[in-house]
Amino acid sequence: MTSVSIAVKIWAKTLMMSATLLSIGFTFAEEFFAVFICMIVLIGGFIVTLPLLMLITPLVKASVWLPYEVPAKIAWLTFWLALLILLLYVWISMLLHGAAFEEDSLLNLILAATLAGLLFAVITTRKSLKKLYSETLPS
Amino acid sequence: MNKDLVKIILVTTGAVLFNLVFWKEKLAINTVLFDAFLLSALFYLYPNARQHASVNWLLLGHLVCLAMVVVHNTDLSKIAFFITLLLVAGFAEYAHRSVWFAGGSVLMNIVMVAASFAEPIRFSKRPAVKGKGISRMIRFAVFPLILLVVFFCIYRVANSVFSAIAGQIGVQLELFFRYFFDFFSWQRLLFLLLGLLFSGSILLKSKLDYFSVREARLNDRLQRSRKTLTQKRSNAFFQFVELIMGKMASGMMALKNENTTGIISLILLNVLLLVVNAIDLNFLWLHFSYKIGQPVYKMVHEGTELLIVSIVLAMAILLFFFKGNLNFYKRNKWLKVGAYAWIIQNAMLVSSVFLRDYYYILKHGLAYKRIGVLFFLLMVLVGLFTVFVKIWNRKTNYFLFRVNAWAGIVVLVLATTIHWDEFIAGYNLKRQNTVELDVEFLLSLSDKALPLLDTNITALQQRERQLKPASDAEMPACDTCFIEQLKQREKQFVIKQEQYSWLSWNYADAYTKKYFQRKKLVAVTK
């Protein structure tokens, strides 16, 4: 198990889960066309957010060397990844609306879905993370 | 009670309190409430901290800043409040003597806050029952959920009754989330997170004590150390010196050669600076006059910035020569004399820069940058004095940076005790006959200066008339432009004040409000 493979897992799961959650939301809102858009966004998202792996991988690597228990390490990693997502959305919102947060914006919904996706990704990658932490003990 | 649990409770309480007292309010009397809680919690969690003199002195400085937040409510007092609070936490939780290292430890607290918060929470250590883990449940749910979405879409299109029921569920869900986000808006949730981050950074000590361990190895007194050539060559800077000096840098006489180079350098630099100081003495100290057609700002701006750079560079040169064993070299007398002369000459250069700034202030009045230069010069003087002490008493660079950082903190705390905007406005308006009033700048000062500007309204009007001939001829004459701007500021102040509760009370705003209430402005705008 390597830091890169775990970073890829977290990244891919977050993307897929956030797309799934958005699809469910749009299905209830009778926005079938939006579901289709979600699928495109999912595929596009994999390409567009690929450079983020350059930030996710060092964070996973850094979490290995923290002198904390495994749950605390995972909490630390989740916190910084969530902050990364938040900053990304704030930047997008600044570009689109000229403000960090715009009320009733679709972006808020996508942010919520991404954060939920991240939680899902970290929870389902716990075992791999534990394995990585046990394999690479800090000196 | 378990101390770990207490930590979690205190940090969570701090976050909630932060949310309650600061949400849509400005830093004012509410800061006292939050600070009282944070400091009580900090000294409860780290009871031995109060025994350290540095903690007590910092606490005193912090309380001065807190008082100034309530009294003056300036941006400077708020920044100083945060800096001193973070440093109190750094010194209370770790063994530090230097502000730099304590700052590093606090930075570590901030970076590690999530791990420090989660660490005390005892997660269940029971082995997961097969088939009952959350992870497993989520994994099982994903594929059926995707199938459900696809078929849901198909049935919804095919069956109108099913579509209507689903639509109603959708509306209810939308309403639920709308109410939920009305109560817990994104901004509010993020603000709560910010409170958690801030309280956690102050109260939770990180497990990484990198900076305290590093500082423990350092001391004020310089020790003579022998380094082999291989050890020296591992340093990139030594490699650079060796490239220029050749064998003179690495041979048996390396120290002697270094001493000779130092003496030659300092003699040349001293002669050069003597010429510069002699010019300053003649033109600036003895025969200064404002030249017609040559603006004063040109003289100040062109000179000051470069002179400041030269002074800082001068200190760096001395630190280079007195970094190691040259301090213990028996024949370093002339090197030391050269260094002292260099320090004295730089102190004179500081005085010349001060004089330039003084002449500028005399002509154009006070402004932020001009006051900033004065503070910077004060810090440079402290820096030069500590460089002298370092050479005289064979102290380390650690001593130099430590003492200067403490001096910086003292200056910062003292600087908060003055309301600079009000001071600038008062100074410039008092000398309106000798100083060229920059009314645009005066109107940009904070609200506390408004009463002062209001009482000097005729001076502003006079300046407006003076500037009129110089302005564009096509522009309509405007006798009341500055006054209208001032009135606009006053109205904005009143509107802003109406949005705050008692939590944002501070003396500066209360003073301005009372002034306008006396003028019945508040009643008019309401």
XYZ file of C-alpha atoms in Angstrom:
665
model
C 0.000 0.000 0.000
C 1.492 3.367 -1.006
C 0.544 6.971 -0.305
C -0.126 7.532 -4.018
C -2.555 4.620 -4.334
C -4.462 5.778 -1.241
C -4.563 9.351 -2.528
C -5.985 8.082 -5.828
C -8.578 5.999 -3.947
C -9.760 8.936 -1.834
C -9.869 11.261 -4.834
C -11.787 8.851 -7.079
C -14.255 7.827 -4.380
C -14.954 11.461 -3.465
C -15.703 12.294 -7.084
C -17.919 9.292 -7.664
C -19.839 9.694 -4.422
C -20.442 13.407 -4.908
C -21.732 12.724 -8.443
C -24.022 9.976 -7.099
C -25.391 12.218 -4.357
C -26.028 15.028 -6.816
C -27.788 12.632 -9.204
C -30.117 11.494 -6.412
C -30.839 15.097 -5.513
C -31.583 16.075 -9.112
C -33.747 12.986 -9.667
C -36.073 14.085 -6.872
C -36.120 17.600 -8.263
C -37.238 16.183 -11.652
C -34.090 17.594 -13.279
C -33.359 14.603 -15.495
C -31.237 16.666 -17.785
C -29.136 17.637 -14.760
C -28.534 13.948 -14.030
C -27.051 13.670 -17.477
C -24.931 16.737 -16.741
C -23.794 15.065 -13.500
C -22.450 12.149 -15.490
C -20.553 14.507 -17.785
C -19.299 16.441 -14.752
C -18.119 13.164 -13.237
C -16.088 12.268 -16.307
C -14.881 15.853 -16.743
C -14.186 16.075 -13.017
C -11.756 13.175 -13.228
C -9.776 15.069 -15.847
C -10.061 18.571 -14.373
C -9.303 17.633 -10.761
C -6.455 15.271 -11.631
C -3.804 17.868 -10.643
C -5.297 17.860 -7.144
C -3.539 14.538 -6.615
C -0.347 16.563 -6.344
C -1.784 18.081 -3.164
C -3.628 15.026 -1.846
C -0.600 12.712 -2.043
C 1.700 14.908 0.110
C -1.116 15.254 2.657
C -1.466 11.462 2.865
C 2.331 11.177 3.149
C 2.440 13.829 5.892
C -0.289 12.091 7.882
C 1.918 8.971 8.071
C 4.628 10.837 9.982
C 2.374 12.442 12.596
C 3.060 11.204 16.153
C -0.637 10.556 16.780
C -2.932 7.523 17.008
C -4.478 6.261 13.764
C -7.968 7.825 14.285
C -6.331 11.208 14.981
C -4.201 10.875 11.847
C -7.314 10.108 9.779
C -9.140 13.074 11.376
C -6.190 15.334 10.514
C -6.157 14.111 6.918
C -9.928 14.561 6.565
C -9.728 18.082 8.003
C -7.054 19.240 5.571
C -8.735 17.587 2.589
C -12.027 19.258 3.554
C -10.193 22.577 3.811
C -8.689 21.979 0.381
C -12.154 21.336 -1.095
C -13.536 24.399 0.662
C -10.776 26.637 -0.663
C -11.302 25.254 -4.152
C -15.013 26.086 -4.047
C -14.361 29.525 -2.549
C -11.999 30.197 -5.447
C -14.612 29.034 -7.988
C -17.282 31.130 -6.265
C -14.979 34.163 -6.368
C -14.549 33.636 -10.105
C -18.263 33.118 -10.776
C -19.944 35.480 -8.325
C -17.153 37.711 -7.068
C -17.921 36.600 -3.492
C -16.674 33.720 -1.362
C -20.226 32.502 -0.718
C -23.348 33.236 -2.652
C -26.649 32.331 -1.001
C -28.964 29.970 -2.954
C -26.132 29.095 -5.302
C -25.923 25.665 -6.916
C -22.291 25.678 -5.927
C -23.268 25.330 -2.224
C -25.147 22.129 -3.034
C -22.208 20.731 -4.981
C -19.874 21.695 -2.106
C -22.085 19.833 0.378
C -22.118 16.794 -1.923
C -18.317 16.902 -2.310
C -17.774 17.138 1.446
C -20.159 14.230 1.995
C -18.307 12.372 -0.760
C -15.011 13.036 1.017
C -16.377 11.645 4.297
C -17.553 8.556 2.460
C -14.183 8.193 0.754
C -12.203 8.462 3.995
C -14.506 6.070 5.864
C -14.255 3.451 3.136
C -10.485 3.867 2.868
C -9.867 3.502 6.616
C -8.486 -0.012 6.319
C -6.003 0.957 3.626
C -4.943 3.968 5.652
C -4.452 1.843 8.770
C -2.379 -0.574 6.745
C -0.257 2.253 5.370
C 0.262 3.695 8.869
C 1.266 0.312 10.286
C 3.621 -0.418 7.366
C 5.360 2.983 7.614
C 5.983 3.590 11.299
C 7.464 7.026 12.083
C 11.054 6.903 13.295
C -12.977 14.389 35.392
C -10.756 12.926 32.707
C -8.463 15.719 31.458
C -8.826 14.638 27.834
C -12.593 14.962 28.093
C -12.195 18.363 29.757
C -10.057 19.507 26.806
C -12.743 18.482 24.309
C -15.477 20.163 26.351
C -13.466 23.374 26.719
C -12.588 23.595 23.020
C -16.208 22.921 21.999
C -17.469 25.504 24.516
C -14.909 27.963 23.151
C -16.166 27.384 19.605
C -19.805 27.901 20.633
C -18.897 31.027 22.614
C -16.899 32.334 19.632
C -19.973 31.792 17.456
C -22.301 33.508 19.907
C -20.245 36.599 20.678
C -18.556 37.338 17.334
C -21.208 36.435 14.731
C -21.956 39.595 12.758
C -20.286 41.699 15.458
C -16.971 43.517 15.562
C -14.164 42.814 18.009
C -14.996 44.944 21.041
C -16.341 44.194 24.541
C -17.208 40.669 23.315
C -13.458 40.055 23.056
C -13.207 40.420 26.849
C -15.784 37.639 27.351
C -14.100 35.289 24.909
C -10.606 36.103 26.148
C -11.604 35.580 29.802
C -12.896 32.139 28.906
C -9.852 31.214 26.812
C -7.298 32.378 29.389
C -9.133 30.659 32.280
C -9.280 27.436 30.254
C -5.613 27.759 29.238
C -4.346 28.210 32.791
C -6.663 25.466 34.045
C -5.231 23.025 31.495
C -1.619 24.172 32.009
C -1.467 25.278 35.664
C 2.346 25.484 35.819
C 2.440 28.139 33.115
C 1.812 31.029 35.510
C 5.100 30.274 37.270
C 7.117 31.449 34.271
C 8.075 35.116 34.165
C 7.830 35.261 30.368
C 4.205 34.050 30.508
C 3.347 36.687 33.110
C 4.977 39.511 31.132
C 3.287 38.398 27.937
C -0.007 38.136 29.784
C 0.430 41.719 30.951
C 1.115 42.838 27.368
C -1.864 40.851 26.145
C -4.170 42.445 28.709
C -2.952 45.897 27.630
C -3.843 44.966 24.021
C -7.231 43.664 25.161
C -7.924 46.921 26.987
C -6.912 48.836 23.860
C -9.300 46.764 21.728
C -12.110 47.984 23.991
C -10.822 51.550 24.302
C -9.351 52.426 20.865
C -10.684 49.544 18.757
C -7.988 50.069 16.121
C -6.847 47.422 13.639
C -3.411 47.546 15.244
C -4.816 46.758 18.709
C -6.748 43.808 17.228
C -3.688 42.410 15.456
C -1.575 42.864 18.610
C -4.327 41.180 20.652
C -4.184 38.060 18.457
C -0.398 37.952 18.307
C -0.018 38.241 22.089
C -2.791 35.708 22.740
C -1.143 33.150 20.468
C 2.216 33.812 22.117
C 0.748 33.452 25.637
C -0.512 30.022 24.524
C 2.879 29.160 23.011
C 4.798 30.091 26.156
C 2.223 28.474 28.480
C 2.243 25.107 26.726
C 5.908 24.727 25.761
C 9.284 25.549 27.308
C 10.380 28.599 25.314
C 12.525 31.692 25.765
C 12.323 33.037 22.237
C 9.253 34.563 20.624
C 10.287 33.069 17.250
C 10.316 29.507 18.539
C 7.107 30.035 20.534
C 5.520 31.341 17.339
C 6.679 28.181 15.561
C 5.096 26.016 18.265
C 1.804 27.908 17.960
C 1.937 27.407 14.200
C 2.353 23.696 14.873
C -0.706 23.851 17.178
C -2.705 25.398 14.332
C -1.566 22.829 11.755
C -2.170 19.910 14.127
C -5.434 21.130 15.639
C -7.598 18.463 13.980
C -5.343 15.631 15.185
C -5.037 17.149 18.685
C -8.834 17.422 18.880
C -9.456 13.844 17.739
C -6.651 12.283 19.801
C -8.397 12.377 23.223
C -11.619 10.911 21.788
C -11.536 7.226 22.620
C -12.740 5.289 19.608
C -14.140 1.839 20.222
C -11.339 -0.702 20.180
C -13.690 -3.673 19.816
C -13.060 -5.665 16.671
C -15.586 -4.862 13.967
C -18.334 -7.468 13.710
C -18.320 -8.940 10.244
C -21.079 -7.483 8.145
C -21.935 -4.655 10.570
C -19.273 -2.008 9.851
C -20.327 1.393 8.489
C -17.809 1.049 5.688
C -19.324 -2.299 4.669
C -22.846 -0.873 4.809
C -21.879 2.056 2.593
C -20.132 -0.239 0.125
C -23.269 -2.429 -0.094
C -25.432 0.648 -0.608
C -23.571 2.292 -3.509
C -24.404 -0.070 -6.385
C -28.092 -0.554 -5.441
C -28.410 3.211 -5.079
C -27.156 3.819 -8.609
C -29.598 1.176 -9.929
C -32.364 2.774 -7.880
C -31.687 6.193 -9.423
C -31.785 4.799 -12.966
C -35.041 2.884 -12.459
C -36.557 5.749 -10.495
C -36.029 7.975 -13.516
C -37.630 5.408 -15.866
C -40.715 4.821 -13.645
C -41.154 8.498 -13.083
C -41.369 9.190 -16.783
C -43.621 6.169 -17.379
C -46.090 6.605 -14.447
C -47.696 10.011 -13.765
C -49.040 9.079 -10.268
C -45.615 7.822 -9.205
C -44.134 11.018 -10.620
C -46.547 13.162 -8.559
C -45.734 11.298 -5.318
C -42.008 11.565 -6.012
C -42.429 15.254 -6.803
C -44.123 15.833 -3.429
C -41.316 14.020 -1.619
C -38.858 16.196 -3.523
C -40.671 19.372 -2.460
C -40.693 18.253 1.187
C -36.987 17.446 1.046
C -36.250 20.810 -0.543
C -38.247 22.572 2.192
C -36.416 20.632 4.893
C -33.000 21.560 3.536
C -34.044 25.150 2.986
C -35.114 25.505 6.638
C -32.015 23.652 7.748
C -29.691 25.944 5.827
C -31.671 29.034 6.879
C -30.926 28.155 10.499
C -27.459 26.715 9.966
C -26.204 28.742 7.041
C -22.941 27.786 5.386
C -21.359 30.919 6.697
C -22.531 30.134 10.240
C -21.244 26.556 10.034
C -17.900 27.776 8.730
C -17.797 30.409 11.451
C -18.351 27.663 14.036
C -15.511 25.716 12.433
C -13.329 28.804 12.615
C -14.157 29.093 16.329
C -13.252 25.439 16.798
C -9.999 25.968 14.947
C -9.146 29.054 16.958
C -10.072 27.636 20.391
C -8.342 24.363 19.527
C -5.165 26.147 18.431
C -5.007 28.023 21.721
C -5.997 25.223 24.105
C -4.675 22.030 22.529
C -0.965 21.416 22.705
C 0.407 19.660 19.650
C 2.332 16.433 20.109
C 5.007 17.760 17.769
C 7.418 19.668 20.019
C 9.965 20.268 17.252
C 10.523 23.948 18.104
C 10.886 23.514 21.879
C 13.362 20.657 21.348
C 15.386 22.781 18.912
C 15.371 25.783 21.236
C 16.530 23.671 24.190
C 19.809 23.104 22.309
C 20.472 26.834 21.908
C 21.892 29.309 24.387
C 22.932 32.942 24.567
C 26.646 32.407 25.130
C 28.795 31.703 22.088
C 30.844 28.504 22.409
C 34.128 27.946 20.653
C 33.797 24.995 18.314
C 36.244 23.135 16.161
C 35.001 22.082 12.759
C 36.850 19.830 10.389
C 37.304 20.947 6.800
C 34.839 18.266 5.671
C 32.217 19.653 8.067
C 32.901 23.172 6.840
C 32.629 22.088 3.207
C 29.163 20.662 3.796
C 28.032 24.292 4.130
C 27.081 25.796 0.757
C 28.126 29.283 1.849
C 31.609 28.079 2.826
C 31.916 26.473 -0.601
C 31.109 29.846 -2.167
C 33.694 31.630 0.035
C 36.285 28.961 -0.805
C 35.584 29.490 -4.483
C 36.588 33.142 -4.173
C 39.301 32.953 -1.517
C 40.829 29.649 -2.602
C 43.219 28.093 -0.082
C 43.073 31.223 2.075
C 39.651 30.109 3.319
C 40.586 26.551 4.179
C 44.284 26.505 5.077
C 46.001 26.707 8.458
C 45.757 30.511 8.462
C 42.073 30.570 7.552
C 41.019 32.428 10.724
C 43.799 35.001 10.346
C 42.860 35.533 6.707
C 39.206 35.921 7.672
C 40.231 38.510 10.274
C 42.302 40.451 7.715
C 39.459 40.361 5.160
C 37.077 41.591 7.842
C 39.368 44.480 8.857
C 39.861 45.584 5.231
C 36.121 45.354 4.519
C 35.160 47.322 7.612
C 37.784 50.024 6.990
C 36.524 50.529 3.441
C 32.870 50.467 4.482
C 33.543 52.885 7.350
C 35.310 55.348 5.020
C 32.459 55.126 2.535
C 29.824 55.634 5.212
C 31.830 58.504 6.677
C 31.540 60.330 3.371
C 27.779 59.695 3.262
C 27.378 60.817 6.879
C 29.498 63.944 6.254
C 27.238 64.879 3.333
C 24.147 64.298 5.496
C 25.697 66.332 8.312
C 26.315 69.267 6.005
C 23.112 69.284 3.965
C 20.616 67.713 6.318
C 21.763 68.493 9.867
C 23.375 71.928 9.485
C 22.150 73.613 6.298
C 18.768 72.090 5.511
C 16.209 74.120 3.558
C 13.139 73.139 1.548
C 14.105 73.728 -2.097
C 11.528 75.415 -4.305
C 10.410 73.117 -7.100
C 11.893 70.003 -5.509
C 9.235 68.157 -3.526
C 10.226 66.938 -0.061
C 8.723 63.516 -0.670
C 11.269 62.919 -3.445
C 14.143 63.471 -1.064
C 12.573 61.293 1.619
C 11.309 58.462 -0.557
C 14.479 58.217 -2.609
C 16.716 58.258 0.446
C 14.854 56.490 3.222
C 14.114 53.165 1.576
C 17.681 52.610 0.391
C 19.171 53.777 3.663
C 16.968 51.343 5.585
C 18.176 48.526 3.313
C 21.795 49.602 3.873
C 21.382 49.564 7.657
C 19.869 46.069 7.634
C 22.634 44.916 5.282
C 25.212 46.452 7.621
C 23.907 44.349 10.507
C 24.009 41.246 8.306
C 27.685 41.940 7.442
C 28.592 42.174 11.140
C 26.701 38.970 11.871
C 28.675 37.267 9.121
C 32.085 38.281 10.479
C 31.190 37.551 14.110
C 29.331 34.301 13.490
C 31.921 31.881 14.853
C 35.479 31.521 16.023
C 36.572 35.002 14.949
C 34.989 36.120 18.245
C 37.709 34.162 20.095
C 40.626 35.095 17.843
C 43.293 36.854 19.928
C 44.135 39.492 17.325
C 40.573 40.564 16.543
C 40.935 43.940 18.329
C 40.899 46.027 15.124
C 38.088 44.004 13.651
C 36.045 44.811 16.770
C 37.014 48.494 16.636
C 35.962 48.587 12.978
C 32.652 46.929 13.874
C 31.934 49.403 16.698
C 32.753 52.344 14.413
C 30.462 50.823 11.766
C 27.650 50.496 14.360
C 28.089 54.108 15.531
C 28.115 55.373 11.946
C 24.984 53.368 11.146
C 23.329 54.843 14.233
C 24.115 58.257 12.781
C 22.622 57.163 9.483
C 19.487 56.184 11.411
C 19.412 59.702 12.857
C 19.717 61.143 9.333
C 16.797 59.032 8.132
C 14.878 60.192 11.191
C 15.672 63.808 10.283
C 14.450 63.269 6.700
C 11.204 61.826 8.063
C 10.924 64.724 10.521
C 11.295 67.346 7.761
C 8.705 65.506 5.717
C 6.287 65.463 8.654
C 6.895 69.178 9.247
C 5.930 69.967 5.671
C 3.150 67.445 4.977
C 1.974 66.344 8.414
C 1.648 62.848 9.846
C 0.650 59.728 7.896
C 0.818 55.972 8.465
C 4.057 55.385 6.539
C 5.830 58.310 8.196
C 4.925 56.943 11.634
C 5.887 53.455 10.425
C 9.355 54.730 9.504
C 9.760 56.123 13.036
C 8.907 52.758 14.582
C 11.181 50.987 12.142
C 14.063 53.302 13.045
C 13.457 52.615 16.723
C 13.676 48.886 16.037
C 16.848 49.398 13.975
C 18.427 51.294 16.877
C 17.564 48.411 19.205
C 18.998 46.058 16.591
C 22.276 48.007 16.356
C 22.583 48.106 20.144
C 22.047 44.347 20.414
C 24.628 43.735 17.665
C 27.060 45.778 19.780
C 26.193 43.668 22.875
C 26.576 40.497 20.820
C 30.114 41.409 19.736
C 31.126 42.847 23.116
C 29.870 39.893 25.182
C 30.358 37.121 22.599
C 26.677 36.297 22.293
C 25.018 34.021 19.770
C 22.723 34.968 16.901
C 20.002 33.202 18.895
C 20.449 35.870 21.616
C 20.283 38.632 19.007
C 17.057 37.424 17.400
C 15.508 36.575 20.779
C 16.117 40.017 22.310
C 15.048 41.846 19.156
C 11.815 39.859 18.933
C 10.998 40.749 22.544
C 11.746 44.391 21.747
C 9.377 44.078 18.793
C 6.618 42.763 21.063
C 7.144 45.620 23.560
C 7.006 48.194 20.741
C 3.884 46.539 19.313
C 2.092 46.595 22.666
C 3.096 50.219 23.340
C 2.003 51.227 19.838
C -1.519 49.968 20.546
C -1.956 52.453 23.393
C -2.323 55.354 20.963
C -5.251 55.850 18.595
C -3.089 56.726 15.598
C -5.915 57.902 13.346
C -7.131 60.383 15.912
C -3.539 61.383 16.663
C -2.781 61.978 12.961
C -5.968 63.999 12.455
C -5.335 66.045 15.619
C -1.686 66.728 14.730
C -2.355 67.734 11.121
C -5.390 69.901 11.900
C -3.596 71.641 14.748
C -0.868 72.663 12.291
C -3.194 73.509 9.426
C -1.376 76.823 8.860
C 2.039 75.199 8.393
C 1.111 71.748 7.070
C -0.381 71.060 3.628
C -3.621 69.303 4.601
C -4.333 66.118 2.664
C -8.082 66.139 3.202
C -8.722 63.002 1.103
C -6.391 61.116 3.446
C -7.960 62.659 6.560
C -11.403 61.587 5.346
C -10.163 58.013 4.966
C -9.199 57.772 8.657
C -11.288 55.623 11.006
C -14.556 56.713 12.656
C -12.912 57.979 15.849
C -11.378 60.844 13.836
C -14.798 61.983 12.554
C -15.662 64.277 15.506
C -12.288 65.970 15.140
C -12.825 66.504 11.408
C -16.351 67.708 12.078
C -15.169 70.358 14.547
C -12.583 71.528 11.988
C -15.040 71.669 9.110
C -14.023 75.236 8.185
C -10.407 74.153 7.717
C -11.542 71.462 5.256
C -13.641 74.022 3.378
C -10.689 76.401 3.231
C -8.467 73.671 1.787
C -11.154 72.898 -0.786
C -11.052 76.501 -1.967
C -7.251 76.455 -2.080
C -7.269 73.380 -4.298
C -10.012 74.704 -6.608
C -7.824 76.719 -9.027
C -5.559 73.735 -9.502
C -8.427 71.423 -10.406
C -9.823 70.870 -13.894
C -11.455 74.044 -15.164
C -14.331 72.103 -16.711
C -15.243 70.500 -13.409
C -17.995 72.383 -11.579
C -16.774 74.318 -8.557
C -17.563 72.467 -5.387
C -17.232 74.280 -2.083
C -18.849 71.504 -0.124
C -17.371 68.330 -1.656
C -15.169 67.457 1.322
C -17.963 68.376 3.683
C -20.407 66.190 1.814
C -17.934 63.336 1.982
C -17.640 63.890 5.714
C -21.417 63.923 6.147
C -21.604 60.700 4.136
C -19.053 59.089 6.444
C -21.062 60.222 9.462
C -24.265 58.701 8.066
C -22.467 55.456 7.222
C -21.168 55.333 10.782
C -24.675 55.685 12.218
C -26.090 53.003 9.880
C -23.242 50.634 10.751
C -23.770 51.177 14.469
C -27.438 50.270 14.186
C -26.466 46.792 12.937
C -24.403 45.983 16.029
C -25.588 44.820 19.444
C -24.092 45.589 22.869
C -21.448 42.941 22.119
C -19.726 45.386 19.765
C -19.567 48.176 22.344
C -16.233 49.982 22.490
C -15.181 53.353 23.807
C -14.064 54.754 20.431
C -17.450 54.141 18.775
C -19.353 55.203 21.891
C -17.403 58.485 21.898
C -18.183 59.166 18.224
C -21.823 58.148 18.676
C -22.194 60.445 21.672
C -20.693 63.319 19.686
C -23.217 62.878 16.881
C -26.059 62.333 19.307
C -25.168 65.655 20.844
C -25.339 67.109 17.348
C -28.717 65.361 16.932
C -27.419 63.618 13.810
C -28.645 60.222 14.993
C -32.182 61.518 15.431
C -32.168 63.091 11.970
C -31.015 59.958 10.154
C -33.477 57.745 12.029
